[in-house]
Amino acid sequence: TAADQLALGVVDEVIGEPPNGAHEDPDQTARAIREAIVRHLDRLTDRDPAELVEARYRRYRQIGSVKVVGPIDRPTRSRKGVGDRLRELLAPPRAVRRDEMDGSARLGGPGAPPVRSDADVQPPLHEEI
């Protein structure tokens, strides 16, 4: 759209059409175009030609460029997905590491197997969803 072209820097200005469209009032359309061209030419004639060429070169080189802004922050899931729940259900049971043991797991003394709480027990292979 014209607004997109303006935002991208492809055009300097979007010239509005008469209320019923340019084809309905070609004289007003021609006047609006003339005013815009004269306004822009007046501004351009005051600039140094070498600087004008350099500015035009930079502008045209930028058209179509892409700016990389970095990774997109994705919201974290508030609940586990089906894949996560399946991984938990099908994962082999793992041994409790010493640093994961709470006080009740150490009651058996040195060398004794840790006492597992209900939270440590693997879920059944059947789960109501």
Short mmCIF file of C-alpha atoms in Angstrom, two decimals:
data_model
loop_
_atom_site.label_atom_id
_atom_site.label_comp_id
_atom_site.label_asym_id
_atom_site.label_seq_id
_atom_site.Cartn_x
_atom_site.Cartn_y
_atom_site.Cartn_z
CA THR A 1 0.00 0.00 0.00
CA ALA A 2 1.00 3.62 -0.25
CA ALA A 3 1.37 3.81 3.55
CA ASP A 4 3.68 0.77 3.48
CA GLN A 5 5.83 2.33 0.77
CA LEU A 6 6.12 5.50 2.83
CA ALA A 7 7.03 3.55 5.97
CA LEU A 8 9.67 1.58 4.04
CA GLY A 9 11.23 4.76 2.62
CA VAL A 10 10.46 3.91 -1.01
CA VAL A 11 8.47 7.14 -1.50
CA ASP A 12 8.89 10.58 0.08
CA GLU A 13 5.22 11.43 0.36
CA VAL A 14 1.79 9.98 -0.31
CA ILE A 15 -0.34 12.44 -2.27
CA GLY A 16 -3.98 12.26 -1.32
CA GLU A 17 -6.67 11.81 -3.95
CA PRO A 18 -9.78 13.94 -4.36
CA PRO A 19 -12.82 12.62 -2.45
CA ASN A 20 -14.28 10.64 -5.40
CA GLY A 21 -10.92 9.44 -6.76
CA ALA A 22 -8.35 10.86 -9.18
CA HIS A 23 -10.37 9.81 -12.22
CA GLU A 24 -13.33 11.95 -11.10
CA ASP A 25 -11.32 15.18 -10.68
CA PRO A 26 -8.15 15.05 -12.80
CA ASP A 27 -7.57 18.82 -12.47
CA GLN A 28 -7.41 18.68 -8.67
CA THR A 29 -5.23 15.56 -8.88
CA ALA A 30 -2.80 17.36 -11.22
CA ARG A 31 -2.66 20.36 -8.85
CA ALA A 32 -1.89 18.13 -5.85
CA ILE A 33 0.87 16.35 -7.79
CA ARG A 34 2.32 19.67 -9.00
CA GLU A 35 2.37 21.11 -5.45
CA ALA A 36 4.16 18.03 -4.10
CA ILE A 37 6.75 18.00 -6.89
CA VAL A 38 7.50 21.73 -6.52
CA ARG A 39 7.77 21.40 -2.73
CA HIS A 40 10.25 18.51 -3.00
CA LEU A 41 12.27 20.13 -5.82
CA ASP A 42 12.60 23.35 -3.78
CA ARG A 43 13.97 21.34 -0.90
CA LEU A 44 16.36 19.37 -3.12
CA THR A 45 17.81 22.37 -5.02
CA ASP A 46 19.21 23.77 -1.76
CA ARG A 47 21.36 20.68 -1.17
CA ASP A 48 24.91 20.03 -2.33
CA PRO A 49 24.77 17.76 -5.42
CA ALA A 50 27.49 15.37 -4.13
CA GLU A 51 25.71 15.02 -0.77
CA LEU A 52 22.38 14.53 -2.56
CA VAL A 53 23.82 11.70 -4.68
CA GLU A 54 25.33 10.04 -1.59
CA ALA A 55 22.05 10.34 0.35
CA ARG A 56 20.12 8.88 -2.61
CA TYR A 57 22.62 6.01 -2.86
CA ARG A 58 22.26 5.20 0.87
CA ARG A 59 18.48 5.34 0.62
CA TYR A 60 18.26 2.98 -2.34
CA ARG A 61 20.77 0.58 -0.80
CA GLN A 62 18.61 0.34 2.34
CA ILE A 63 15.41 -0.58 0.48
CA GLY A 64 14.76 -4.25 1.06
CA SER A 65 17.28 -4.59 3.89
CA VAL A 66 16.38 -6.63 6.93
CA LYS A 67 17.14 -5.76 10.51
CA VAL A 68 17.76 -8.69 12.86
CA VAL A 69 16.63 -7.84 16.36
CA GLY A 70 17.38 -11.06 18.23
CA PRO A 71 15.45 -14.03 19.55
CA ILE A 72 11.76 -13.70 20.19
CA ASP A 73 10.74 -14.18 23.80
CA ARG A 74 8.13 -16.89 23.86
CA PRO A 75 5.83 -17.24 26.86
CA THR A 76 6.48 -20.27 29.00
CA ARG A 77 3.80 -22.90 29.25
CA SER A 78 1.65 -22.71 32.34
CA ARG A 79 0.95 -26.44 32.14
CA LYS A 80 2.70 -29.41 30.65
CA GLY A 81 1.91 -30.44 27.11
CA VAL A 82 1.05 -33.95 25.98
CA GLY A 83 4.64 -34.54 24.82
CA ASP A 84 6.04 -33.56 28.22
CA ARG A 85 3.60 -35.83 30.03
CA LEU A 86 4.39 -38.74 27.69
CA ARG A 87 8.14 -38.27 28.26
CA GLU A 88 7.56 -38.39 32.02
CA LEU A 89 5.40 -41.50 31.75
CA LEU A 90 7.76 -43.39 29.46
CA ALA A 91 11.08 -42.27 30.96
CA PRO A 92 12.96 -44.99 32.82
CA PRO A 93 13.10 -44.49 36.61
CA ARG A 94 16.27 -42.77 37.71
CA ALA A 95 18.18 -43.21 40.93
CA VAL A 96 17.92 -40.53 43.57
CA ARG A 97 21.16 -38.56 43.83
CA ARG A 98 22.61 -37.79 47.25
CA ASP A 99 22.15 -34.04 46.77
CA GLU A 100 18.43 -34.65 46.10
CA MET A 101 17.86 -36.59 49.32
CA ASP A 102 15.94 -34.83 52.04
CA GLY A 103 16.31 -35.61 55.73
CA SER A 104 13.84 -38.53 55.62
CA ALA A 105 15.82 -40.25 52.84
CA ARG A 106 18.98 -40.29 54.97
CA LEU A 107 17.37 -42.02 57.96
CA GLY A 108 18.62 -45.42 56.89
CA GLY A 109 22.20 -44.46 57.69
CA PRO A 110 25.31 -44.67 55.56
CA GLY A 111 25.11 -47.17 52.74
CA ALA A 112 21.39 -47.82 53.25
CA PRO A 113 19.13 -47.29 50.23
CA PRO A 114 17.27 -44.01 50.34
CA VAL A 115 13.68 -44.02 51.53
CA ARG A 116 11.43 -42.79 48.73
CA SER A 117 8.44 -40.56 49.36
CA ASP A 118 5.20 -40.71 47.37
CA ALA A 119 6.52 -37.87 45.20
CA ASP A 120 9.49 -40.02 44.10
CA VAL A 121 7.31 -42.91 42.88
CA GLN A 122 6.99 -43.10 39.09
CA PRO A 123 3.48 -42.37 37.79
CA PRO A 124 1.52 -45.31 36.39
CA LEU A 125 1.56 -45.93 32.64
CA HIS A 126 -2.12 -44.99 32.51
CA GLU A 127 -3.10 -41.40 33.11
CA GLU A 128 -6.47 -39.71 32.98
CA ILE A 129 -6.33 -36.67 30.70
#
